[in-house]
Amino acid sequence: MTDKRYPIIYVRGYAMTATERDETTADPFCGFNVGSTVYRATVDKKAAAQKFVFESPVVRLLADFQYMSVYQNGLDILDEDWKPPPDETGADVEGIPSASVIIYRYYETGSDLLGDGKSRDITAYAKGLNDLILRIRDLVAKREGPPGPEGFRCYLVAHSMGGLVVRAFLQNPALGDAVARQCVDKFFTYATPHNGIDIGGVNVPSWLTVNEINTFNRDKIAEFLATPKINGRVDYLPATALAPERVFCMVGSNRGDYEVAMGASRMFAGHGSDGLVRVENATLCSFDKDGKERPVATAYTYRSHSGYFGIVNSEEAFQNLVRFLFGDVRVDLWFDVESVTLPPDLPKDADVDALYQVELLAAPRGKRWYLSRRVAEEDSPACRTHKELTNPATPEKRSIYLSTVFLSNKARVKQDRPTLAYAMTLGVRVPDYQVNRKFWVDGHYEGSSLFRDTLIIELSPPADAASAEWKVNYGWQTDTAGRATLPTTYKDVIDGKLQFIVPLSSKGAALAAPSITGKVRLAVSAWN
């Protein structure tokens, strides 16, 4: 992993009531310090399940990456009497180190504990973030001297509404200084409602102003972002705000563990959500120079919006966070569909359609968690209809973005292994075929697949930065017993990324109609 450790600024999510704002204000780390304990099955059936403990993002950043908290003698860096902690030798110093975790405590003024108990508009929070970044810049300069040619940099990490606070700061020039925006190196979001919140299938109305709930209305979002809607959506990031490749969206898909309002929230949010934010509303996209839509780096996990099993306090999300911030290899995963065939006994002249659900499980070698998890039962697969995949007028629909994974060469060195490796399980469910908008019963077998296999990928990065000689081996589990033995070559270079093409395995695919054919495409590039 890279040795660059810039300040991490955590921006927490929405606190609706005065009581919740008080609880947030009373928590020094605003929830970033909360961990979780889950259970894993063991070989011994008579023994209790094994505990699996995640300590919390703050503890892990401090322990694994030697970050520091900036609280000192009970004071925060914005307090008038705050003095920096001493250095490793105990000597008095000025400022703070780059490797610092800073909590943006924007709810203090809206709490009864330290403020007037009144919530503010999101624009006020965005302006405050601007001021905090400039304050941190000055403090780091005092400790470490003037920044190099690239200038001061920081990482913004946000949960839920915190991501909208950051986007307002980045996208709306009226809410901050260009100097402060240029300080942002990367932006990571946990379960942010980038396209607002839908309740019962309807977007939160703009007139629902109590406790600023209309913050999640799409018209309101477009207003404070100063960015017009496109096709009724507000989940795109202009390149003028921050380079889209420097942004990552972590998406949750477990509504069952979200207990807010005694479960009422998950009921109204419905399937395909984390209990509050719908899966399709928690991602971002951008547009390239040709006007084509491009997804922002995204990964999925079976976690709820918050709570004991929330997305922030999960090992899966943390591993994506630190690899995005500090990793050195980026892999964008795509599935390019070449053809799909229908069951031969479907009526030939009828109106036929189907929904193909593409599943993905991506796990690094030697780890007990997924970097990305998209499963039909968890309402998170990538979906295409038969008409989309067969319409000559929409060829872009046949290129299906699945996820982005970031990897670390340092992990490879520690394991004394010559390659970076991970497993990618790809599945395409047999769809529910519809004939004249009615379910076709004959020949349907629930739960079966048009394709399902696990691809083992081993990457050997170039020996030096000037070389482009990546070596990539692969092996489908059904063909090579789970070993990466077959070499692949890159087809071309697009946007500085090597595009590796891997054909689907023959054993993992249905041999007769209905069937699907295509290729896995890996866009591999150096990172950081």
Coordinates of C-alpha atoms in Angstrom, one line a residue:
M1 CA 0.0 0.0 0.0
T2 CA 1.1 3.6 -0.6
D3 CA 2.9 5.4 2.1
K4 CA 0.9 8.6 1.5
R5 CA -1.3 9.2 4.6
Y6 CA -3.3 12.3 4.3
P7 CA -5.7 13.5 6.9
I8 CA -9.0 11.6 7.0
I9 CA -12.1 13.8 7.6
Y10 CA -15.1 11.8 8.6
V11 CA -18.6 13.3 7.9
R12 CA -21.4 11.5 9.7
G13 CA -25.0 11.0 8.5
Y14 CA -28.4 12.5 9.3
A15 CA -29.6 13.0 12.9
M16 CA -33.3 13.8 12.6
T17 CA -34.3 14.9 16.1
A18 CA -32.8 17.2 18.8
T19 CA -32.2 14.0 20.9
E20 CA -30.3 12.4 18.1
R21 CA -28.3 15.5 17.6
D22 CA -27.5 15.5 21.3
E23 CA -26.4 11.8 21.1
T24 CA -24.2 12.6 18.1
T25 CA -22.6 15.6 19.8
A26 CA -21.9 13.5 22.9
D27 CA -20.0 10.9 20.9
P28 CA -16.5 12.1 20.2
F29 CA -16.2 10.1 17.0
C30 CA -19.8 10.4 15.8
G31 CA -20.2 6.7 15.3
F32 CA -16.9 6.2 13.4
N33 CA -15.7 4.4 16.6
V34 CA -18.4 1.8 16.6
G35 CA -17.5 -1.8 15.8
S36 CA -19.4 -5.1 15.6
T37 CA -19.3 -8.8 16.5
V38 CA -20.6 -11.5 14.2
Y39 CA -20.4 -15.3 14.1
R40 CA -19.0 -17.8 11.7
A41 CA -19.7 -21.5 11.5
T42 CA -17.0 -23.9 12.6
V43 CA -16.0 -27.5 11.6
D44 CA -17.0 -28.7 15.1
K45 CA -20.8 -28.9 15.0
K46 CA -20.9 -29.3 18.8
A47 CA -19.0 -26.2 19.5
A48 CA -20.4 -22.7 19.5
A49 CA -20.0 -20.5 16.4
Q50 CA -16.7 -18.6 16.3
K51 CA -16.8 -14.9 17.0
F52 CA -15.5 -12.5 14.4
V53 CA -14.8 -9.1 15.8
F54 CA -14.4 -5.8 13.9
E55 CA -13.0 -3.2 16.3
S56 CA -14.2 -0.1 14.4
P57 CA -12.8 2.1 11.6
V58 CA -11.1 4.5 14.1
V59 CA -9.3 1.8 16.1
R60 CA -8.2 0.0 12.9
L61 CA -6.9 3.2 11.3
L62 CA -4.9 4.0 14.4
A63 CA -3.6 0.5 14.9
D64 CA -3.0 -0.6 11.3
F65 CA -2.0 2.6 9.7
Q66 CA -0.6 4.6 12.6
Y67 CA -3.2 7.4 12.3
M68 CA -3.7 9.8 15.3
S69 CA -6.7 11.3 16.9
V70 CA -6.4 15.1 17.2
Y71 CA -8.3 15.5 20.5
Q72 CA -6.0 16.7 23.2
N73 CA -6.8 17.5 26.8
G74 CA -10.5 17.3 26.1
L75 CA -10.3 19.8 23.3
D76 CA -10.9 19.7 19.5
I77 CA -8.8 21.5 16.9
L78 CA -11.5 24.1 16.5
D79 CA -11.5 25.0 20.2
E80 CA -9.7 28.3 21.0
D81 CA -7.5 26.7 23.7
W82 CA -6.6 23.6 21.8
K83 CA -2.9 22.7 21.8
P84 CA -1.4 19.9 19.6
P85 CA -0.3 16.7 21.2
P86 CA 3.4 16.2 21.7
D87 CA 5.5 14.2 19.2
E88 CA 6.8 10.6 19.8
T89 CA 9.6 11.9 22.1
G90 CA 7.2 13.9 24.3
A91 CA 8.5 17.2 23.0
D92 CA 6.1 20.1 22.4
V93 CA 5.3 20.7 18.7
E94 CA 2.9 22.7 16.6
G95 CA 0.1 21.6 14.3
I96 CA -0.9 18.1 13.5
P97 CA 0.6 15.2 11.4
S98 CA -0.8 14.3 8.0
A99 CA -1.8 10.9 9.4
S100 CA -4.7 12.3 11.5
V101 CA -8.3 11.4 11.8
I102 CA -10.6 14.4 12.2
I103 CA -14.3 14.2 12.9
Y104 CA -16.4 17.0 11.4
R105 CA -18.7 17.7 14.3
Y106 CA -21.2 19.8 12.4
Y107 CA -24.2 18.9 14.6
E108 CA -22.8 20.7 17.7
T109 CA -24.6 24.0 17.0
G110 CA -27.9 22.2 16.4
S111 CA -27.8 20.2 19.7
D112 CA -29.1 21.2 23.1
L113 CA -25.8 20.2 24.6
L114 CA -23.6 22.7 22.8
G115 CA -26.0 24.8 20.7
D116 CA -29.5 26.1 20.3
G117 CA -31.2 22.7 19.4
K118 CA -32.1 23.8 15.9
S119 CA -31.1 22.0 12.8
R120 CA -29.3 23.8 10.0
D121 CA -29.7 23.7 6.3
I122 CA -27.2 21.4 4.5
T123 CA -25.5 24.4 2.9
A124 CA -24.4 25.6 6.3
Y125 CA -22.8 22.2 6.9
A126 CA -21.0 22.4 3.5
K127 CA -19.6 25.8 4.3
G128 CA -18.4 24.5 7.6
L129 CA -16.6 21.6 5.9
N130 CA -14.8 24.1 3.7
D131 CA -13.5 26.0 6.8
L132 CA -12.5 22.8 8.5
I133 CA -10.4 21.7 5.5
L134 CA -8.5 25.0 5.4
R135 CA -7.9 24.8 9.2
I136 CA -6.5 21.3 8.9
R137 CA -4.3 22.4 6.0
D138 CA -2.8 25.2 8.1
L139 CA -2.2 22.8 11.1
V140 CA -0.5 20.2 8.9
A141 CA 1.8 22.9 7.5
K142 CA 2.8 24.0 11.0
R143 CA 3.8 20.4 11.9
E144 CA 5.3 19.3 8.6
G145 CA 6.2 22.4 6.7
P146 CA 4.8 23.8 3.4
P147 CA 3.3 21.1 1.1
G148 CA 5.1 20.0 -2.0
P149 CA 4.3 21.0 -5.6
E150 CA 1.0 19.1 -5.5
G151 CA -0.2 21.1 -2.5
F152 CA -2.0 19.9 0.7
R153 CA -4.3 16.9 0.3
C154 CA -7.0 15.2 2.4
Y155 CA -9.4 12.3 2.3
L156 CA -13.2 12.8 2.8
V157 CA -15.1 9.8 4.2
A158 CA -18.8 10.2 4.6
H159 CA -21.8 8.1 5.8
S160 CA -25.3 8.6 4.5
M161 CA -26.3 12.3 4.4
G162 CA -22.6 13.2 5.1
G163 CA -22.0 12.3 1.5
L164 CA -24.5 14.9 0.4
V165 CA -22.7 17.5 2.6
V166 CA -19.5 16.7 0.8
R167 CA -21.1 16.8 -2.6
A168 CA -22.6 20.2 -1.8
F169 CA -19.2 21.5 -0.8
L170 CA -17.6 20.0 -4.0
Q171 CA -20.2 20.8 -6.6
N172 CA -21.6 24.1 -5.5
P173 CA -19.1 26.9 -5.9
A174 CA -21.1 29.2 -3.6
L175 CA -20.5 26.9 -0.6
G176 CA -16.7 27.0 -0.4
D177 CA -13.4 28.1 -1.8
A178 CA -11.8 26.6 -4.9
V179 CA -8.6 26.3 -2.8
A180 CA -10.4 24.0 -0.3
R181 CA -11.9 21.9 -3.0
Q182 CA -8.5 21.4 -4.6
C183 CA -7.3 19.9 -1.3
V184 CA -9.6 16.8 -1.7
D185 CA -7.6 13.8 -2.9
K186 CA -10.3 11.1 -2.6
F187 CA -13.9 10.9 -1.5
F188 CA -15.5 7.6 -0.1
T189 CA -19.2 7.3 0.7
Y190 CA -21.0 4.7 2.9
A191 CA -24.7 4.2 2.0
T192 CA -25.1 7.8 0.8
P193 CA -28.5 8.6 -0.8
H194 CA -26.9 10.2 -3.9
N195 CA -30.3 10.1 -5.7
G196 CA -32.4 10.9 -2.6
I197 CA -34.6 8.7 -0.5
D198 CA -37.8 7.0 -1.7
I199 CA -40.4 6.0 0.8
G200 CA -43.1 3.6 -0.4
G201 CA -41.7 4.1 -3.9
V202 CA -42.1 7.9 -3.8
N203 CA -39.4 10.4 -3.4
V204 CA -39.4 12.4 -0.1
P205 CA -41.6 15.4 -0.9
S206 CA -40.1 18.9 -1.0
W207 CA -42.7 20.3 1.3
L208 CA -41.7 17.9 4.2
T209 CA -39.5 20.5 5.9
V210 CA -39.8 19.3 9.5
N211 CA -36.3 18.4 10.7
E212 CA -34.9 19.1 7.2
I213 CA -36.3 15.8 5.9
N214 CA -36.7 17.4 2.5
T215 CA -32.9 17.3 2.3
F216 CA -33.5 14.0 0.5
N217 CA -35.9 15.3 -2.1
R218 CA -34.3 15.3 -5.6
D219 CA -35.3 18.8 -6.4
K220 CA -33.9 20.0 -3.1
I221 CA -30.7 18.1 -3.8
A222 CA -30.3 19.6 -7.2
E223 CA -30.7 23.0 -5.6
F224 CA -28.0 22.7 -3.0
L225 CA -25.7 20.9 -5.4
A226 CA -26.2 23.7 -7.9
T227 CA -26.3 20.8 -10.4
P228 CA -29.4 20.2 -12.7
K229 CA -31.1 16.9 -12.8
I230 CA -30.5 14.5 -15.7
N231 CA -33.4 12.3 -16.6
G232 CA -34.9 13.2 -13.2
R233 CA -31.8 12.0 -11.3
V234 CA -29.2 13.8 -9.2
D235 CA -26.7 10.9 -8.8
Y236 CA -24.0 12.1 -11.2
L237 CA -20.7 13.9 -10.4
P238 CA -19.5 16.6 -12.7
A239 CA -15.8 16.3 -13.5
T240 CA -15.4 19.9 -12.4
A241 CA -16.2 18.9 -8.8
L242 CA -13.6 16.1 -8.4
A243 CA -12.2 13.6 -10.8
P244 CA -14.8 10.8 -10.8
E245 CA -12.1 8.1 -10.6
R246 CA -11.2 9.6 -7.2
V247 CA -14.6 8.7 -5.8
F248 CA -15.9 5.4 -4.3
C249 CA -19.4 4.3 -3.3
M250 CA -20.0 1.6 -0.8
V251 CA -23.5 0.2 -1.0
G252 CA -25.4 -1.9 1.5
S253 CA -28.2 -4.4 0.7
N254 CA -29.4 -5.8 4.0
R255 CA -32.7 -4.2 5.0
G256 CA -33.5 -6.8 7.6
D257 CA -31.1 -5.6 10.3
Y258 CA -32.2 -1.9 10.1
E259 CA -34.2 -1.3 13.3
V260 CA -34.9 2.4 13.1
A261 CA -38.6 3.3 13.9
M262 CA -39.1 -0.3 15.1
G263 CA -38.6 -1.6 11.5
A264 CA -41.0 0.9 9.8
S265 CA -38.1 2.4 7.8
R266 CA -37.2 -0.8 6.2
M267 CA -40.8 -1.6 5.5
F268 CA -41.3 1.7 3.6
A269 CA -37.9 1.6 1.9
G270 CA -38.8 -1.9 0.7
H271 CA -36.7 -4.6 -1.0
G272 CA -33.6 -3.6 -2.7
S273 CA -32.4 -1.3 0.1
D274 CA -30.2 -1.1 3.2
G275 CA -33.3 -0.4 5.2
L276 CA -33.3 3.3 4.3
V277 CA -31.5 3.9 1.0
R278 CA -32.4 2.0 -2.1
V279 CA -29.4 0.2 -3.8
E280 CA -29.9 2.1 -7.1
N281 CA -29.9 5.4 -5.2
A282 CA -26.6 4.8 -3.4
T283 CA -24.2 5.0 -6.4
L284 CA -22.8 7.8 -8.6
C285 CA -22.0 8.1 -12.2
S286 CA -20.2 10.6 -14.5
F287 CA -20.0 11.4 -18.1
D288 CA -16.9 11.1 -20.3
K289 CA -15.9 13.6 -23.0
D290 CA -18.2 11.9 -25.5
G291 CA -21.2 12.2 -23.2
K292 CA -21.3 8.5 -22.4
E293 CA -22.3 7.5 -18.9
R294 CA -19.6 6.0 -16.7
P295 CA -20.1 4.4 -13.3
V296 CA -18.1 5.6 -10.3
A297 CA -16.1 2.9 -8.5
T298 CA -18.7 0.9 -6.5
A299 CA -18.7 -2.2 -4.2
Y300 CA -21.6 -3.9 -2.5
T301 CA -22.0 -5.6 0.9
Y302 CA -24.8 -7.4 2.8
R303 CA -25.0 -4.8 5.5
S304 CA -27.7 -2.4 6.8
H305 CA -27.7 1.4 6.7
S306 CA -26.6 1.5 10.4
G307 CA -27.1 -0.3 13.7
Y308 CA -25.2 -3.3 15.1
F309 CA -24.7 -4.7 11.6
G310 CA -24.4 -1.4 9.8
I311 CA -22.2 -0.7 6.8
V312 CA -19.8 1.7 8.6
N313 CA -18.9 -0.8 11.3
S314 CA -18.2 -3.7 9.0
E315 CA -14.9 -5.4 8.0
E316 CA -16.0 -5.5 4.4
A317 CA -16.5 -1.8 4.0
F318 CA -13.4 -1.0 6.0
Q319 CA -11.3 -3.2 3.7
N320 CA -12.7 -1.4 0.7
L321 CA -12.0 2.0 2.3
V322 CA -8.3 1.3 3.1
R323 CA -7.6 -0.3 -0.3
F324 CA -9.2 2.7 -2.0
L325 CA -7.2 5.1 0.1
F326 CA -3.9 3.3 0.3
G327 CA -3.9 0.4 -2.3
D328 CA -1.8 0.4 -5.5
V329 CA -3.8 -1.6 -8.0
R330 CA -7.3 -0.9 -9.3
V331 CA -9.5 -3.4 -11.2
D332 CA -12.8 -2.5 -12.8
L333 CA -14.9 -5.6 -13.4
W334 CA -17.3 -5.7 -16.5
F335 CA -19.3 -8.5 -18.1
D336 CA -19.7 -8.0 -21.8
V337 CA -22.7 -9.9 -23.2
E338 CA -22.3 -11.2 -26.7
S339 CA -25.6 -13.1 -27.1
V340 CA -28.6 -14.5 -25.3
T341 CA -31.0 -17.2 -26.5
L342 CA -34.5 -17.9 -25.4
P343 CA -36.0 -21.3 -24.6
P344 CA -36.8 -23.0 -28.0
D345 CA -40.4 -23.7 -27.1
L346 CA -41.4 -20.1 -26.4
P347 CA -44.1 -18.8 -28.7
K348 CA -42.3 -17.3 -31.7
D349 CA -44.6 -14.4 -32.5
A350 CA -45.5 -13.4 -29.0
D351 CA -44.2 -10.4 -27.0
V352 CA -41.4 -12.0 -25.0
D353 CA -39.1 -10.4 -22.4
A354 CA -37.1 -11.5 -19.4
L355 CA -35.0 -10.0 -16.7
Y356 CA -31.4 -11.3 -16.4
Q357 CA -29.8 -11.0 -13.0
V358 CA -26.0 -10.9 -13.0
E359 CA -24.4 -11.8 -9.7
L360 CA -20.9 -11.2 -8.4
L361 CA -18.8 -12.3 -5.5
A362 CA -15.3 -10.9 -5.4
A363 CA -12.9 -12.0 -2.6
P364 CA -9.1 -11.5 -2.2
R365 CA -6.9 -14.5 -1.6
G366 CA -6.6 -15.6 2.0
K367 CA -9.4 -13.4 3.4
R368 CA -12.7 -14.2 5.1
W369 CA -14.8 -11.5 3.5
Y370 CA -15.9 -10.2 0.1
L371 CA -14.7 -7.0 -1.4
S372 CA -18.0 -6.9 -3.3
R373 CA -21.1 -9.1 -3.0
R374 CA -24.0 -8.8 -5.5
V375 CA -26.7 -11.6 -5.0
A376 CA -30.2 -11.9 -6.3
E377 CA -31.6 -12.9 -2.9
E378 CA -30.1 -9.7 -1.5
D379 CA -31.6 -7.5 -4.2
S380 CA -28.2 -6.3 -5.4
P381 CA -27.5 -8.0 -8.8
A382 CA -26.9 -6.1 -12.0
C383 CA -30.0 -6.4 -14.2
R384 CA -30.8 -6.2 -17.9
T385 CA -33.9 -7.1 -19.8
H386 CA -33.9 -9.4 -22.8
K387 CA -35.0 -6.5 -25.0
E388 CA -32.1 -4.4 -23.7
L389 CA -29.6 -7.1 -24.5
T390 CA -31.0 -7.8 -28.0
N391 CA -31.9 -4.3 -29.2
P392 CA -29.3 -3.1 -31.9
A393 CA -30.1 0.5 -30.9
T394 CA -28.7 0.0 -27.3
P395 CA -25.3 -1.8 -27.6
E396 CA -24.1 -0.1 -24.4
K397 CA -26.6 -2.2 -22.4
R398 CA -24.6 -5.3 -23.2
S399 CA -21.6 -3.9 -21.3
I400 CA -22.5 -4.5 -17.6
Y401 CA -20.4 -2.9 -14.9
L402 CA -20.2 -5.1 -11.9
S403 CA -17.8 -3.6 -9.3
T404 CA -14.4 -2.1 -8.7
V405 CA -11.8 -3.7 -6.4
F406 CA -8.6 -2.2 -5.1
L407 CA -5.6 -4.4 -4.2
S408 CA -2.4 -3.9 -2.4
N409 CA 1.1 -5.0 -3.4
K410 CA 2.3 -4.8 0.2
A411 CA -0.2 -7.5 1.1
R412 CA 1.4 -9.6 -1.6
V413 CA 4.9 -9.0 -0.2
K414 CA 3.8 -9.8 3.4
Q415 CA 2.4 -13.1 2.2
D416 CA 5.6 -13.8 0.2
R417 CA 3.6 -14.5 -2.8
P418 CA 4.6 -13.3 -6.3
T419 CA 1.2 -12.3 -7.4
L420 CA -2.0 -10.4 -6.4
A421 CA -4.9 -12.8 -6.5
Y422 CA -8.6 -12.9 -6.0
A423 CA -11.6 -15.0 -6.9
M424 CA -14.6 -13.7 -8.8
T425 CA -17.7 -15.8 -8.9
L426 CA -20.0 -14.8 -11.8
G427 CA -23.5 -16.0 -12.1
V428 CA -26.4 -15.2 -14.4
R429 CA -29.8 -16.5 -13.1
V430 CA -32.3 -18.1 -15.5
P431 CA -34.8 -15.4 -15.8
D432 CA -38.6 -15.4 -15.3
Y433 CA -39.6 -15.4 -19.0
Q434 CA -42.7 -13.4 -19.8
V435 CA -45.0 -14.0 -22.7
N436 CA -47.4 -11.2 -23.4
R437 CA -46.5 -9.8 -19.9
K438 CA -47.5 -13.1 -18.2
F439 CA -45.1 -15.5 -16.5
W440 CA -44.2 -18.4 -18.7
V441 CA -44.5 -21.6 -16.6
D442 CA -43.4 -24.4 -19.0
G443 CA -39.8 -25.3 -18.7
H444 CA -39.0 -22.9 -15.8
Y445 CA -36.8 -24.2 -12.9
E446 CA -36.5 -21.8 -10.1
G447 CA -32.9 -21.0 -9.0
S448 CA -31.1 -22.4 -12.0
S449 CA -28.4 -20.5 -13.9
L450 CA -27.5 -19.7 -17.4
F451 CA -23.9 -19.4 -16.2
R452 CA -22.1 -19.9 -12.9
D453 CA -18.4 -20.3 -12.3
T454 CA -15.6 -18.9 -10.2
L455 CA -12.7 -17.1 -12.0
I456 CA -9.3 -17.1 -10.2
I457 CA -7.3 -14.1 -11.3
E458 CA -3.6 -13.6 -10.5
L459 CA -1.9 -10.3 -11.5
S460 CA 1.8 -9.6 -11.6
P461 CA 2.2 -5.8 -11.8
P462 CA 5.0 -4.2 -13.8
A463 CA 8.4 -4.3 -12.2
D464 CA 8.7 -0.5 -12.5
A465 CA 6.3 2.4 -13.1
A466 CA 7.7 3.0 -16.6
S467 CA 6.8 -0.5 -17.8
A468 CA 3.3 -1.6 -18.9
E469 CA 4.2 -5.3 -18.9
W470 CA 1.4 -6.6 -16.7
K471 CA 1.1 -10.4 -16.5
V472 CA -2.3 -11.8 -15.8
N473 CA -3.2 -15.5 -15.4
Y474 CA -6.7 -16.8 -15.0
G475 CA -8.5 -20.1 -14.4
W476 CA -12.2 -20.9 -14.2
Q477 CA -12.8 -23.3 -11.3
T478 CA -14.6 -25.9 -13.5
D479 CA -11.8 -25.9 -16.1
T480 CA -8.6 -25.7 -14.0
A481 CA -9.6 -26.8 -10.5
G482 CA -9.4 -23.3 -9.2
R483 CA -5.9 -22.5 -10.3
A484 CA -4.9 -19.5 -12.4
T485 CA -2.9 -21.3 -15.2
L486 CA -4.0 -19.7 -18.4
P487 CA -2.3 -16.4 -19.6
T488 CA -4.4 -13.6 -21.1
T489 CA -3.3 -10.6 -23.0
Y490 CA -4.7 -7.1 -22.9
K491 CA -6.8 -6.0 -25.9
D492 CA -6.0 -2.3 -25.8
V493 CA -5.5 0.6 -23.5
I494 CA -8.5 2.8 -22.7
D495 CA -8.1 5.8 -20.5
G496 CA -4.8 4.6 -19.3
K497 CA -6.2 1.2 -18.2
L498 CA -5.2 -2.2 -19.7
Q499 CA -8.3 -4.0 -20.8
F500 CA -7.9 -7.8 -20.2
I501 CA -10.4 -10.1 -21.8
V502 CA -11.3 -13.5 -20.3
P503 CA -13.8 -15.8 -22.2
L504 CA -16.5 -17.5 -20.2
S505 CA -15.8 -21.1 -19.2
S506 CA -17.5 -23.8 -21.3
K507 CA -18.4 -26.0 -18.3
G508 CA -20.0 -23.1 -16.3
A509 CA -22.4 -22.2 -19.1
A510 CA -25.6 -23.7 -20.3
L511 CA -24.8 -25.7 -23.5
A512 CA -28.2 -25.4 -25.1
A513 CA -30.9 -22.7 -25.2
P514 CA -31.7 -20.8 -23.1
S515 CA -28.1 -19.6 -22.8
I516 CA -25.8 -16.6 -22.6
T517 CA -22.4 -15.9 -24.1
G518 CA -19.9 -13.2 -23.3
K519 CA -16.6 -12.2 -21.8
V520 CA -15.3 -10.9 -18.5
R521 CA -13.4 -7.7 -19.0
L522 CA -10.9 -6.5 -16.5
A523 CA -9.7 -2.8 -16.7
V524 CA -6.5 -2.9 -14.7
S525 CA -4.4 0.1 -13.7
A526 CA -1.8 1.3 -11.2
W527 CA -3.4 3.2 -8.4
N528 CA -1.9 6.0 -6.2

